[in-house]
PDB file of C-alpha atoms in Angstrom:
ATOM      1  CA  MET A1181       7.501 -16.260  -1.628  1.00 43.00           C
ATOM      2  CA  ALA A1182       7.018 -16.615   2.144  1.00 48.00           C
ATOM      3  CA  LYS A1183       5.695 -20.065   3.211  1.00 54.00           C
ATOM      4  CA  PRO A1184       2.174 -18.728   4.373  1.00 57.00           C
ATOM      5  CA  LEU A1185       1.710 -17.474   0.775  1.00 67.00           C
ATOM      6  CA  GLN A1186       2.736 -20.752  -0.765  1.00 72.00           C
ATOM      7  CA  ASN A1187       0.156 -22.582   1.184  1.00 76.00           C
ATOM      8  CA  ALA A1188      -2.620 -20.087   0.708  1.00 84.00           C
ATOM      9  CA  GLU A1189      -6.007 -20.729  -0.795  1.00 90.00           C
ATOM     10  CA  TYR A1190      -6.556 -19.569  -4.461  1.00 93.00           C
ATOM     11  CA  VAL A1191      -9.979 -17.830  -5.334  1.00 95.00           C
ATOM     12  CA  GLU A1192     -10.753 -17.280  -8.954  1.00 94.00           C
ATOM     13  CA  VAL A1193     -13.068 -14.630 -10.171  1.00 94.00           C
ATOM     14  CA  LYS A1194     -14.098 -13.506 -13.539  1.00 92.00           C
ATOM     15  CA  THR A1195     -16.173 -10.391 -12.842  1.00 93.00           C
ATOM     16  CA  ARG A1196     -16.275  -7.576 -10.183  1.00 95.00           C
ATOM     17  CA  ALA A1197     -19.691  -8.918  -9.191  1.00 96.00           C
ATOM     18  CA  GLU A1198     -18.095 -12.303  -8.315  1.00 96.00           C
ATOM     19  CA  LEU A1199     -15.305 -10.614  -6.383  1.00 96.00           C
ATOM     20  CA  ARG A1200     -17.867  -8.411  -4.474  1.00 97.00           C
ATOM     21  CA  ALA A1201     -19.986 -11.466  -3.648  1.00 97.00           C
ATOM     22  CA  TRP A1202     -16.884 -13.391  -2.554  1.00 97.00           C
ATOM     23  CA  LEU A1203     -15.722 -10.519  -0.230  1.00 97.00           C
ATOM     24  CA  GLY A1204     -19.056 -10.100   1.005  1.00 96.00           C
ATOM     25  CA  ALA A1205     -19.214 -13.762   2.243  1.00 97.00           C
ATOM     26  CA  HIS A1206     -15.686 -13.924   3.404  1.00 96.00           C
ATOM     27  CA  HIS A1207     -14.461 -10.432   4.742  1.00 95.00           C
ATOM     28  CA  THR A1208     -14.321 -11.616   8.229  1.00 95.00           C
ATOM     29  CA  ARG A1209     -11.693 -14.306   7.551  1.00 94.00           C
ATOM     30  CA  ASP A1210      -8.359 -13.805   9.289  1.00 92.00           C
ATOM     31  CA  THR A1211      -6.084 -14.718   6.264  1.00 92.00           C
ATOM     32  CA  GLY A1212      -5.533 -13.582   2.843  1.00 94.00           C
ATOM     33  CA  VAL A1213      -6.010 -15.429  -0.466  1.00 95.00           C
ATOM     34  CA  TRP A1214      -4.439 -15.471  -3.874  1.00 95.00           C
ATOM     35  CA  LEU A1215      -7.132 -13.841  -6.015  1.00 95.00           C
ATOM     36  CA  VAL A1216      -6.695 -15.488  -9.415  1.00 94.00           C
ATOM     37  CA  HIS A1217      -8.099 -13.048 -12.221  1.00 92.00           C
ATOM     38  CA  HIS A1218      -7.820 -12.805 -15.896  1.00 91.00           C
ATOM     39  CA  LYS A1219      -5.260 -10.387 -17.849  1.00 89.00           C
ATOM     40  CA  LYS A1220      -6.166  -7.947 -20.527  1.00 89.00           C
ATOM     41  CA  ALA A1221      -5.850 -10.589 -23.234  1.00 85.00           C
ATOM     42  CA  SER A1222      -8.561 -12.644 -21.781  1.00 86.00           C
ATOM     43  CA  PRO A1223     -12.421 -12.022 -22.388  1.00 87.00           C
ATOM     44  CA  HIS A1224     -12.772 -12.065 -18.546  1.00 90.00           C
ATOM     45  CA  TYR A1225     -10.292  -9.334 -17.871  1.00 91.00           C
ATOM     46  CA  LEU A1226     -10.896  -7.806 -14.607  1.00 91.00           C
ATOM     47  CA  PRO A1227      -9.097  -4.412 -14.196  1.00 92.00           C
ATOM     48  CA  MET A1228      -6.799  -3.953 -11.179  1.00 92.00           C
ATOM     49  CA  GLY A1229      -8.630  -0.762 -10.270  1.00 94.00           C
ATOM     50  CA  GLU A1230     -11.802  -2.787  -9.709  1.00 95.00           C
ATOM     51  CA  ILE A1231      -9.983  -5.321  -7.529  1.00 95.00           C
ATOM     52  CA  VAL A1232      -8.489  -2.548  -5.449  1.00 96.00           C
ATOM     53  CA  ALA A1233     -11.914  -0.820  -5.036  1.00 97.00           C
ATOM     54  CA  GLU A1234     -13.571  -3.987  -3.946  1.00 97.00           C
ATOM     55  CA  CYS A1235     -10.979  -4.784  -1.563  1.00 97.00           C
ATOM     56  CA  LEU A1236     -11.287  -1.421   0.127  1.00 98.00           C
ATOM     57  CA  ALA A1237     -15.122  -1.423   0.050  1.00 98.00           C
ATOM     58  CA  HIS A1238     -14.800  -4.633   2.285  1.00 98.00           C
ATOM     59  CA  GLY A1239     -11.933  -3.560   4.597  1.00 97.00           C
ATOM     60  CA  TRP A1240      -9.262  -5.580   2.606  1.00 97.00           C
ATOM     61  CA  VAL A1241      -6.093  -4.525   1.051  1.00 96.00           C
ATOM     62  CA  ASP A1242      -4.169  -5.666  -2.065  1.00 93.00           C
ATOM     63  CA  SER A1243      -0.536  -6.262  -2.426  1.00 89.00           C
ATOM     64  CA  LEU A1244       1.575  -8.779  -4.436  1.00 89.00           C
ATOM     65  CA  VAL A1245       0.848  -9.689  -7.958  1.00 90.00           C
ATOM     66  CA  ARG A1246       2.328 -12.823  -9.648  1.00 91.00           C
ATOM     67  CA  THR A1247       1.719 -14.545 -12.963  1.00 89.00           C
ATOM     68  CA  LYS A1248      -0.343 -17.654 -12.769  1.00 91.00           C
ATOM     69  CA  ASP A1249      -0.207 -18.467 -16.595  1.00 90.00           C
ATOM     70  CA  THR A1250      -0.489 -16.753 -19.940  1.00 88.00           C
ATOM     71  CA  LEU A1251      -4.026 -15.562 -19.355  1.00 89.00           C
ATOM     72  CA  ARG A1252      -4.238 -15.259 -15.681  1.00 91.00           C
ATOM     73  CA  ALA A1253      -2.442 -13.465 -12.803  1.00 91.00           C
ATOM     74  CA  MET A1254      -2.582 -13.899  -8.901  1.00 93.00           C
ATOM     75  CA  HIS A1255      -3.088 -11.102  -6.617  1.00 92.00           C
ATOM     76  CA  TRP A1256      -2.590 -11.324  -2.917  1.00 95.00           C
ATOM     77  CA  ILE A1257      -5.499  -9.886  -1.111  1.00 96.00           C
ATOM     78  CA  ALA A1258      -6.031  -9.797   2.722  1.00 96.00           C
ATOM     79  CA  PRO A1259      -7.906  -8.105   5.471  1.00 97.00           C
ATOM     80  CA  ARG A1260      -6.252  -4.867   6.234  1.00 95.00           C
ATOM     81  CA  LYS A1261      -4.225  -5.000   9.354  1.00 94.00           C
ATOM     82  CA  PRO A1262      -5.081  -2.565  12.299  1.00 92.00           C
ATOM     83  CA  GLY A1263      -2.687   0.489  12.267  1.00 92.00           C
ATOM     84  CA  SER A1264      -1.734   0.143   8.669  1.00 93.00           C
ATOM     85  CA  ASN A1265      -1.207   3.432   6.903  1.00 94.00           C
ATOM     86  CA  TRP A1266      -3.569   4.797   4.336  1.00 96.00           C
ATOM     87  CA  SER A1267      -2.478   6.241   1.263  1.00 94.00           C
ATOM     88  CA  ARG A1268      -4.072   9.416  -0.395  1.00 94.00           C
ATOM     89  CA  VAL A1269      -4.729   7.038  -3.445  1.00 95.00           C
ATOM     90  CA  ASN A1270      -6.844   4.645  -1.366  1.00 96.00           C
ATOM     91  CA  LYS A1271      -8.468   7.503   0.575  1.00 97.00           C
ATOM     92  CA  ASN A1272      -9.632   8.796  -2.850  1.00 97.00           C
ATOM     93  CA  ILE A1273     -10.903   5.441  -3.970  1.00 97.00           C
ATOM     94  CA  VAL A1274     -12.859   5.233  -0.629  1.00 97.00           C
ATOM     95  CA  ALA A1275     -14.351   8.596  -1.444  1.00 97.00           C
ATOM     96  CA  GLU A1276     -15.489   7.400  -4.770  1.00 97.00           C
ATOM     97  CA  LEU A1277     -16.937   4.284  -3.157  1.00 97.00           C
ATOM     98  CA  GLU A1278     -18.817   6.299  -0.854  1.00 97.00           C
ATOM     99  CA  ALA A1279     -20.306   8.421  -3.453  1.00 97.00           C
ATOM    100  CA  ALA A1280     -21.428   5.523  -5.491  1.00 97.00           C
ATOM    101  CA  ALA A1281     -22.805   3.871  -2.398  1.00 97.00           C
ATOM    102  CA  LEU A1282     -20.447   0.934  -2.718  1.00 97.00           C
ATOM    103  CA  MET A1283     -18.897   0.964   0.573  1.00 97.00           C
ATOM    104  CA  THR A1284     -19.969  -1.824   3.021  1.00 97.00           C
ATOM    105  CA  LYS A1285     -20.398  -1.866   6.806  1.00 97.00           C
ATOM    106  CA  ALA A1286     -17.021  -3.940   7.009  1.00 97.00           C
ATOM    107  CA  GLY A1287     -15.141  -1.342   5.002  1.00 97.00           C
ATOM    108  CA  ARG A1288     -16.545   1.586   7.058  1.00 97.00           C
ATOM    109  CA  ALA A1289     -15.611  -0.147  10.255  1.00 97.00           C
ATOM    110  CA  VAL A1290     -11.892  -0.536   9.124  1.00 97.00           C
ATOM    111  CA  ILE A1291     -11.931   3.167   8.073  1.00 97.00           C
ATOM    112  CA  ASP A1292     -13.455   4.183  11.500  1.00 97.00           C
ATOM    113  CA  ALA A1293     -10.808   2.228  13.208  1.00 97.00           C
ATOM    114  CA  ALA A1294      -8.048   3.859  11.047  1.00 97.00           C
ATOM    115  CA  LYS A1295      -9.467   7.276  11.927  1.00 97.00           C
ATOM    116  CA  SER A1296      -9.464   6.416  15.597  1.00 97.00           C
ATOM    117  CA  ASP A1297      -5.830   5.111  15.735  1.00 96.00           C
ATOM    118  CA  GLY A1298      -4.391   7.807  13.537  1.00 96.00           C
ATOM    119  CA  SER A1299      -3.260   5.606  10.544  1.00 96.00           C
ATOM    120  CA  TRP A1300      -5.995   7.276   8.416  1.00 97.00           C
ATOM    121  CA  THR A1301      -3.886  10.422   8.278  1.00 96.00           C
ATOM    122  CA  ARG A1302      -0.428   9.239   9.218  1.00 95.00           C
ATOM    123  CA  LEU A1303       0.907   9.380   5.664  1.00 96.00           C
ATOM    124  CA  ASP A1304      -0.468  13.008   4.930  1.00 97.00           C
ATOM    125  CA  ALA A1305       2.722  14.680   5.684  1.00 96.00           C
ATOM    126  CA  VAL A1306       4.626  12.207   3.686  1.00 97.00           C
ATOM    127  CA  GLU A1307       2.531  12.520   0.562  1.00 96.00           C
ATOM    128  CA  ARG A1308       2.874  16.225   0.857  1.00 97.00           C
ATOM    129  CA  LEU A1309       6.746  15.573   0.870  1.00 97.00           C
ATOM    130  CA  GLU A1310       7.123  17.576   4.125  1.00 98.00           C
ATOM    131  CA  VAL A1311      10.653  17.164   5.473  1.00 98.00           C
ATOM    132  CA  PRO A1312      10.342  16.517   9.242  1.00 98.00           C
ATOM    133  CA  SER A1313      12.521  18.852  11.441  1.00 98.00           C
ATOM    134  CA  ASP A1314      14.870  16.017  12.428  1.00 98.00           C
ATOM    135  CA  LEU A1315      15.723  15.301   8.807  1.00 98.00           C
ATOM    136  CA  ALA A1316      16.049  18.906   8.226  1.00 98.00           C
ATOM    137  CA  ASP A1317      18.552  19.280  10.866  1.00 98.00           C
ATOM    138  CA  ALA A1318      20.422  16.453   9.452  1.00 98.00           C
ATOM    139  CA  PHE A1319      20.373  18.121   6.115  1.00 98.00           C
ATOM    140  CA  ASP A1320      21.827  21.233   7.697  1.00 97.00           C
ATOM    141  CA  ALA A1321      24.639  19.168   9.230  1.00 97.00           C
ATOM    142  CA  HIS A1322      25.488  17.719   5.801  1.00 98.00           C
ATOM    143  CA  PRO A1323      26.348  20.451   3.137  1.00 96.00           C
ATOM    144  CA  GLY A1324      24.703  19.901  -0.203  1.00 96.00           C
ATOM    145  CA  SER A1325      22.500  17.262   0.998  1.00 97.00           C
ATOM    146  CA  ARG A1326      19.204  19.412   0.912  1.00 98.00           C
ATOM    147  CA  ALA A1327      19.893  20.408  -2.711  1.00 98.00           C
ATOM    148  CA  HIS A1328      20.447  16.894  -3.886  1.00 98.00           C
ATOM    149  CA  TRP A1329      17.316  15.786  -1.947  1.00 98.00           C
ATOM    150  CA  ASP A1330      15.151  18.347  -3.347  1.00 97.00           C
ATOM    151  CA  ALA A1331      16.371  17.080  -6.996  1.00 98.00           C
ATOM    152  CA  PHE A1332      15.443  13.469  -6.276  1.00 98.00           C
ATOM    153  CA  PRO A1333      12.220  12.350  -7.903  1.00 97.00           C
ATOM    154  CA  LYS A1334       9.069  12.767  -6.052  1.00 97.00           C
ATOM    155  CA  SER A1335       8.504   9.023  -5.763  1.00 95.00           C
ATOM    156  CA  VAL A1336      11.972   8.593  -4.138  1.00 97.00           C
ATOM    157  CA  ARG A1337      11.489  11.354  -1.627  1.00 98.00           C
ATOM    158  CA  ARG A1338       8.043   9.889  -0.791  1.00 96.00           C
ATOM    159  CA  GLY A1339       9.351   6.457  -0.327  1.00 96.00           C
ATOM    160  CA  VAL A1340      12.271   7.641   1.858  1.00 98.00           C
ATOM    161  CA  LEU A1341      10.010   9.688   3.992  1.00 98.00           C
ATOM    162  CA  GLU A1342       7.650   6.751   4.496  1.00 96.00           C
ATOM    163  CA  TRP A1343      10.645   4.646   5.424  1.00 97.00           C
ATOM    164  CA  ILE A1344      11.730   7.176   8.010  1.00 98.00           C
ATOM    165  CA  LEU A1345       8.103   7.452   9.410  1.00 96.00           C
ATOM    166  CA  ASN A1346       7.772   3.721   9.747  1.00 95.00           C
ATOM    167  CA  ALA A1347      10.746   3.269  11.912  1.00 96.00           C
ATOM    168  CA  LYS A1348       9.516   1.498  15.112  1.00 95.00           C
ATOM    169  CA  ARG A1349      12.278   2.723  17.536  1.00 98.00           C
ATOM    170  CA  PRO A1350      13.701   6.268  17.917  1.00 97.00           C
ATOM    171  CA  ALA A1351      17.149   4.750  17.438  1.00 98.00           C
ATOM    172  CA  THR A1352      16.128   3.191  14.070  1.00 98.00           C
ATOM    173  CA  ARG A1353      14.633   6.548  12.982  1.00 98.00           C
ATOM    174  CA  ALA A1354      17.785   8.336  13.786  1.00 98.00           C
ATOM    175  CA  ASN A1355      19.949   5.924  11.964  1.00 98.00           C
ATOM    176  CA  ARG A1356      17.762   6.166   8.787  1.00 98.00           C
ATOM    177  CA  ILE A1357      17.694  10.046   8.996  1.00 98.00           C
ATOM    178  CA  THR A1358      21.611  10.127   9.267  1.00 98.00           C
ATOM    179  CA  GLU A1359      21.810   7.699   6.201  1.00 97.00           C
ATOM    180  CA  VAL A1360      19.519   9.812   4.227  1.00 98.00           C
ATOM    181  CA  ALA A1361      21.447  12.968   4.917  1.00 98.00           C
ATOM    182  CA  GLU A1362      24.883  11.421   4.540  1.00 97.00           C
ATOM    183  CA  LYS A1363      23.900   9.797   1.006  1.00 98.00           C
ATOM    184  CA  ALA A1364      22.165  12.812  -0.128  1.00 98.00           C
ATOM    185  CA  ALA A1365      25.255  14.809   0.501  1.00 97.00           C
ATOM    186  CA  LYS A1366      26.906  12.483  -1.956  1.00 97.00           C
ATOM    187  CA  ASN A1367      23.882  12.625  -4.447  1.00 97.00           C
ATOM    188  CA  GLU A1368      22.911   9.070  -3.547  1.00 96.00           C
ATOM    189  CA  ARG A1369      19.514   7.795  -2.510  1.00 96.00           C
ATOM    190  CA  ALA A1370      18.996   5.985   0.741  1.00 95.00           C
ATOM    191  CA  HIS A1371      16.893   3.030   0.998  1.00 91.00           C
ATOM    192  CA  GLN A1372      16.971   1.860  -2.627  1.00 84.00           C
TER     193      GLN A1372
END
């Protein structure tokens, strides 16, 4: 684990209401926390879906999960960083939260910022598994690569397309595209 995560605060909750109250009081903080919650074997079990929903409702995001002990797990939750991409799954959860009137002002503000900076829709083409034109050109230059690519599992193609999308520099993107096409020509998966 990275050092900031080792020194992070622990917050234990037993119910969704406790988590909602904690996030309501602390959503403006700059740093994340290890959310300690009970596993299925415990009478205080808090489902992951409820944790994710409450984080999204308050403009936060979930990520790493670690075991705390036999009955509890630790889940890293933190304020969502500006410009971070929104998955279809999270956007669907937001729609459900809105329909149930569970979104908060803080959560809506983060969504408004994402819609403004383009991060709300940045993954849409990736999630539709659309091959960008530069990758299609690379496939054309490497015989057999497109057929192998198309046979890879959807989850692999999605992960690789997001990896390409998230390249910060044009040279990095070009290198990633070349790697994908070259490996696909040999029926190998890039970025695994």
